[in-house]
PDB file of C-alpha atoms in Angstrom:
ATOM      1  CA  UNK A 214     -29.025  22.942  14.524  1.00 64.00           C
ATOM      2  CA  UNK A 215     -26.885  21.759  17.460  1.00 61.00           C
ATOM      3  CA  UNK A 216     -29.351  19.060  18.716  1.00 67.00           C
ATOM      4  CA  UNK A 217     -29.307  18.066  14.958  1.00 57.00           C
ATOM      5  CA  UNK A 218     -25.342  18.055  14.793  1.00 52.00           C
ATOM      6  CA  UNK A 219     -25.398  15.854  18.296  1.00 51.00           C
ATOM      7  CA  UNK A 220     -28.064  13.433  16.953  1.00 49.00           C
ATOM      8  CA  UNK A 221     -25.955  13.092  13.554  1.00 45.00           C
ATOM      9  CA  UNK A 222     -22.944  12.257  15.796  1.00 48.00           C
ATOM     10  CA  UNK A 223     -24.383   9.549  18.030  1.00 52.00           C
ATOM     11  CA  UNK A 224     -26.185   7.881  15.326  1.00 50.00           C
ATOM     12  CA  UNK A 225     -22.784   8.070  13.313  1.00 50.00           C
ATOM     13  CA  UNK A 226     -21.321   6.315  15.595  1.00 48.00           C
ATOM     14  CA  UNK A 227     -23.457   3.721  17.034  1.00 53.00           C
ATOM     15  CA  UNK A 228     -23.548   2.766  13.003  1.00 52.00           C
ATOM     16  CA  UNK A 229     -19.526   2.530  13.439  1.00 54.00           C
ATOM     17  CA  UNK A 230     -19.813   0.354  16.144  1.00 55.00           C
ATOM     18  CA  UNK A 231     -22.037  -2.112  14.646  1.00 52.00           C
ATOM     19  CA  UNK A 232     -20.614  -2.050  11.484  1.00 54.00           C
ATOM     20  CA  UNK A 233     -16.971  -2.609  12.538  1.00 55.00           C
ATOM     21  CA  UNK A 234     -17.851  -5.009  15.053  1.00 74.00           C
ATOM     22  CA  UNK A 235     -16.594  -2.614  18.166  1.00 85.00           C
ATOM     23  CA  UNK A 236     -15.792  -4.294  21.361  1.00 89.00           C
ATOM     24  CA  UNK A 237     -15.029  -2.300  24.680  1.00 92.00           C
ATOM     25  CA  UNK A 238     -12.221  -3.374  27.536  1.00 94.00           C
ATOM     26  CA  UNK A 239     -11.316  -1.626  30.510  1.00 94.00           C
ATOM     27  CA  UNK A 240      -8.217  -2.674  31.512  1.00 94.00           C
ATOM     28  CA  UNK A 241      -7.068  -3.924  35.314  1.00 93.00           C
ATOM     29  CA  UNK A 242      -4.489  -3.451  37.084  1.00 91.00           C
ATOM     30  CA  UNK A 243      -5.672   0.858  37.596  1.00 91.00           C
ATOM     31  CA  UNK A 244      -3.298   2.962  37.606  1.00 91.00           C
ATOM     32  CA  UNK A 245      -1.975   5.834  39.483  1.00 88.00           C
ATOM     33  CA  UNK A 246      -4.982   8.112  41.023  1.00 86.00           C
ATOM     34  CA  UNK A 247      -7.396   5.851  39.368  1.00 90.00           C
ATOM     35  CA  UNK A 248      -6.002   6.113  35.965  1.00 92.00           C
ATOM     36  CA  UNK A 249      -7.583   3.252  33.766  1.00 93.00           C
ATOM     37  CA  UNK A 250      -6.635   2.170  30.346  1.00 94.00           C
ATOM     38  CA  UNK A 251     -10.050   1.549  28.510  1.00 94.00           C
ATOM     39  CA  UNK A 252      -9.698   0.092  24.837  1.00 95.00           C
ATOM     40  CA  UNK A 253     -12.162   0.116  21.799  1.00 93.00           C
ATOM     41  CA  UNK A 254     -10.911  -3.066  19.314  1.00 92.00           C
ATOM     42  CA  UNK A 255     -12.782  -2.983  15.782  1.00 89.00           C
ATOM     43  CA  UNK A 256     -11.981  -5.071  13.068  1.00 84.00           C
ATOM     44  CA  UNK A 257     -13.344  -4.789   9.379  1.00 79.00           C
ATOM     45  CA  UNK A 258     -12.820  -6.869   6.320  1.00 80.00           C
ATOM     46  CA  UNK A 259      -9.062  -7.714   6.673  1.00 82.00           C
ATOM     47  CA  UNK A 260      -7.791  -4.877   9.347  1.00 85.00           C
ATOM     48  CA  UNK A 261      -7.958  -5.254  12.871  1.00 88.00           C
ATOM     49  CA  UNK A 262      -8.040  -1.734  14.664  1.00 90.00           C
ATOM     50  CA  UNK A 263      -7.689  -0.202  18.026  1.00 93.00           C
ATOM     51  CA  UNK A 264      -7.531   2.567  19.976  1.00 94.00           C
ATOM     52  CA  UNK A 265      -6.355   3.342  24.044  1.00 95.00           C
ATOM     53  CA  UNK A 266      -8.027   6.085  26.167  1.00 94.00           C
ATOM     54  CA  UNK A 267      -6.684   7.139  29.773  1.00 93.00           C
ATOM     55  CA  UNK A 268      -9.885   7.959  32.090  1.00 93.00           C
ATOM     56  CA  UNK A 269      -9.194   9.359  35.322  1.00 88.00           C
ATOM     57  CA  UNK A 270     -11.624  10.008  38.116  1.00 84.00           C
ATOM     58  CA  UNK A 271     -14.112  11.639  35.885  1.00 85.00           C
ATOM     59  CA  UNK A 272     -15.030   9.180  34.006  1.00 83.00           C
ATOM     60  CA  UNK A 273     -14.181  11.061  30.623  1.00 83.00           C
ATOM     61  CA  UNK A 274     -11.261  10.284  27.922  1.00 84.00           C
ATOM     62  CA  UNK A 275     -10.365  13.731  25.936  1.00 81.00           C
ATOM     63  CA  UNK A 276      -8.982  11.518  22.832  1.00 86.00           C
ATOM     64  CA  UNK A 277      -7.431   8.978  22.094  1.00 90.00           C
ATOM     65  CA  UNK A 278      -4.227   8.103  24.034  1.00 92.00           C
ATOM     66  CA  UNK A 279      -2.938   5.862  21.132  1.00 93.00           C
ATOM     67  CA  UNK A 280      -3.835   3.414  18.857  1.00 95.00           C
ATOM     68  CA  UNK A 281      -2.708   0.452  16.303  1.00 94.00           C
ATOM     69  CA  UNK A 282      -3.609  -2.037  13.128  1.00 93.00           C
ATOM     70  CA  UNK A 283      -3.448  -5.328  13.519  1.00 92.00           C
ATOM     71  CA  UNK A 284      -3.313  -7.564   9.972  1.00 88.00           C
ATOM     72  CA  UNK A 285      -6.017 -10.290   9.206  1.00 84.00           C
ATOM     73  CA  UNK A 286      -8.497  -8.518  11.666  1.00 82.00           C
ATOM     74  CA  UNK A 287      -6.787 -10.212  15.086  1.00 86.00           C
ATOM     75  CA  UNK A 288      -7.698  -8.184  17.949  1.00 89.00           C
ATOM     76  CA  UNK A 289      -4.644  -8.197  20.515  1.00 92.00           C
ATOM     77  CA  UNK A 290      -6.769  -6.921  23.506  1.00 94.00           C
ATOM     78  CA  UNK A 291      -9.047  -9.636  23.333  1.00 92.00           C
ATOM     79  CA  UNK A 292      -6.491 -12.116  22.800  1.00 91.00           C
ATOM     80  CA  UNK A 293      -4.824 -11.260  25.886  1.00 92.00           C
ATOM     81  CA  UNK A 294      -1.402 -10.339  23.291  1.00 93.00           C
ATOM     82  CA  UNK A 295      -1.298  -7.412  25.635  1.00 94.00           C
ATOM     83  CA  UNK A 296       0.777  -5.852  28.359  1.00 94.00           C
ATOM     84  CA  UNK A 297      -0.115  -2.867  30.640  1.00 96.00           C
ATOM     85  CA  UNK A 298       2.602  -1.796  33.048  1.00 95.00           C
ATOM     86  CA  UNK A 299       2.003   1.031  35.570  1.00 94.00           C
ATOM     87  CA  UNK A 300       4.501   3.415  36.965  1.00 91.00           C
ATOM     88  CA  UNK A 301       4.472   6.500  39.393  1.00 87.00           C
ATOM     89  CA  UNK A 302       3.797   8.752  36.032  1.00 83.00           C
ATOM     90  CA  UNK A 303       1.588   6.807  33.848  1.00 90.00           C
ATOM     91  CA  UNK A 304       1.357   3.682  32.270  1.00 93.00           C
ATOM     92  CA  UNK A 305       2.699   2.025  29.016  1.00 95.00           C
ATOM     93  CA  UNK A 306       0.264  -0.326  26.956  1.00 95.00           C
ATOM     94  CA  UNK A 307       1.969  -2.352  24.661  1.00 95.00           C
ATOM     95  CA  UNK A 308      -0.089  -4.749  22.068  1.00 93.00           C
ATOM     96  CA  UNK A 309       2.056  -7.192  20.042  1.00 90.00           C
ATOM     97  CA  UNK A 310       0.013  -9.612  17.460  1.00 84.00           C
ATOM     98  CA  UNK A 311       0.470 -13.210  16.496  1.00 86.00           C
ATOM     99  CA  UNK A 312       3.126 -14.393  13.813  1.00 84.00           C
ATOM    100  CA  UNK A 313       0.821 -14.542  11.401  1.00 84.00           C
ATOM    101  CA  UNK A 314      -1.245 -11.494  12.335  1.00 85.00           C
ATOM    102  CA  UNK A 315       1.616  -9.125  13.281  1.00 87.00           C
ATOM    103  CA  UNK A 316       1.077  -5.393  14.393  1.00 88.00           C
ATOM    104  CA  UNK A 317       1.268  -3.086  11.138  1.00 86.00           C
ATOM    105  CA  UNK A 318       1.231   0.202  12.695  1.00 87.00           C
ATOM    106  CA  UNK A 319       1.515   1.604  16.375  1.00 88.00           C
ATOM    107  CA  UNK A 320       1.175  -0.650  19.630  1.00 88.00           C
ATOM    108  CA  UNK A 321       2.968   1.371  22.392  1.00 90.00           C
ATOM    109  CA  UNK A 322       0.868   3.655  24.214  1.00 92.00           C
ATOM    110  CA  UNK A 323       1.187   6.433  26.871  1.00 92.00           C
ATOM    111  CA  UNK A 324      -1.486   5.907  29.385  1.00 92.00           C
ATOM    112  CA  UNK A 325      -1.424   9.715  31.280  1.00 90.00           C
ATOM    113  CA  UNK A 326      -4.307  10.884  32.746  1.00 86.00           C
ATOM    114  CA  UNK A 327      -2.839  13.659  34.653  1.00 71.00           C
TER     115      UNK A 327
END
């Protein structure tokens, strides 16, 4: 049943991906200890989506640092409408949208990793 549950969850969400058009940036300057800010944009239909993850050393993200909606489906990560500022405890992500595709809903993140 557990190999069944894990299969369910990677198909799931390899589906997501495709279907919401889900494209992947890790973000430079790294932070702190090798902190990095990686980001997963989607955008469906009307609503542009996305989410920040801090990854330290290991390589894993335990959740999702923060995340936003963007209006008419811009993606502010891959239009460079982005900042990412590093300082001796973390980092601060800040996405800001277009005046006609503003930021609906989030856009300051915590980047921690410790």
């Amino acid at each position: 049943m557990l190999i069944g549950v894990a299969v369910f969850g990677t198909v799931w969400g390899a589906v997501d991906d495709l279907v919401s058009d889900a494209r992947y940036f890790v973000l430079r300057p790294v932070g702190p200890g090798g902190c990095t800010a990686v980001v997963r944009e989607t955008s469906f239909l009307v609503i542009g989506n996305g989410e920040a993850y801090a990854v330290g050393r290991t390589g894993l993200a335990l959740g999702a640092a923060g995340s936003w909606t963007v209006d008419d489906g811009y993606r502010p990560v891959a239009g460079g409408t982005y900042t990412l500022d590093w300082g001796p405890g973390g980092g601060l992500l800040q996405v800001r949208g277009t005046g006609t595709d503003p930021v609906v809903q989030g856009g300051l993140t915590d980047i921690e990793c410790g």
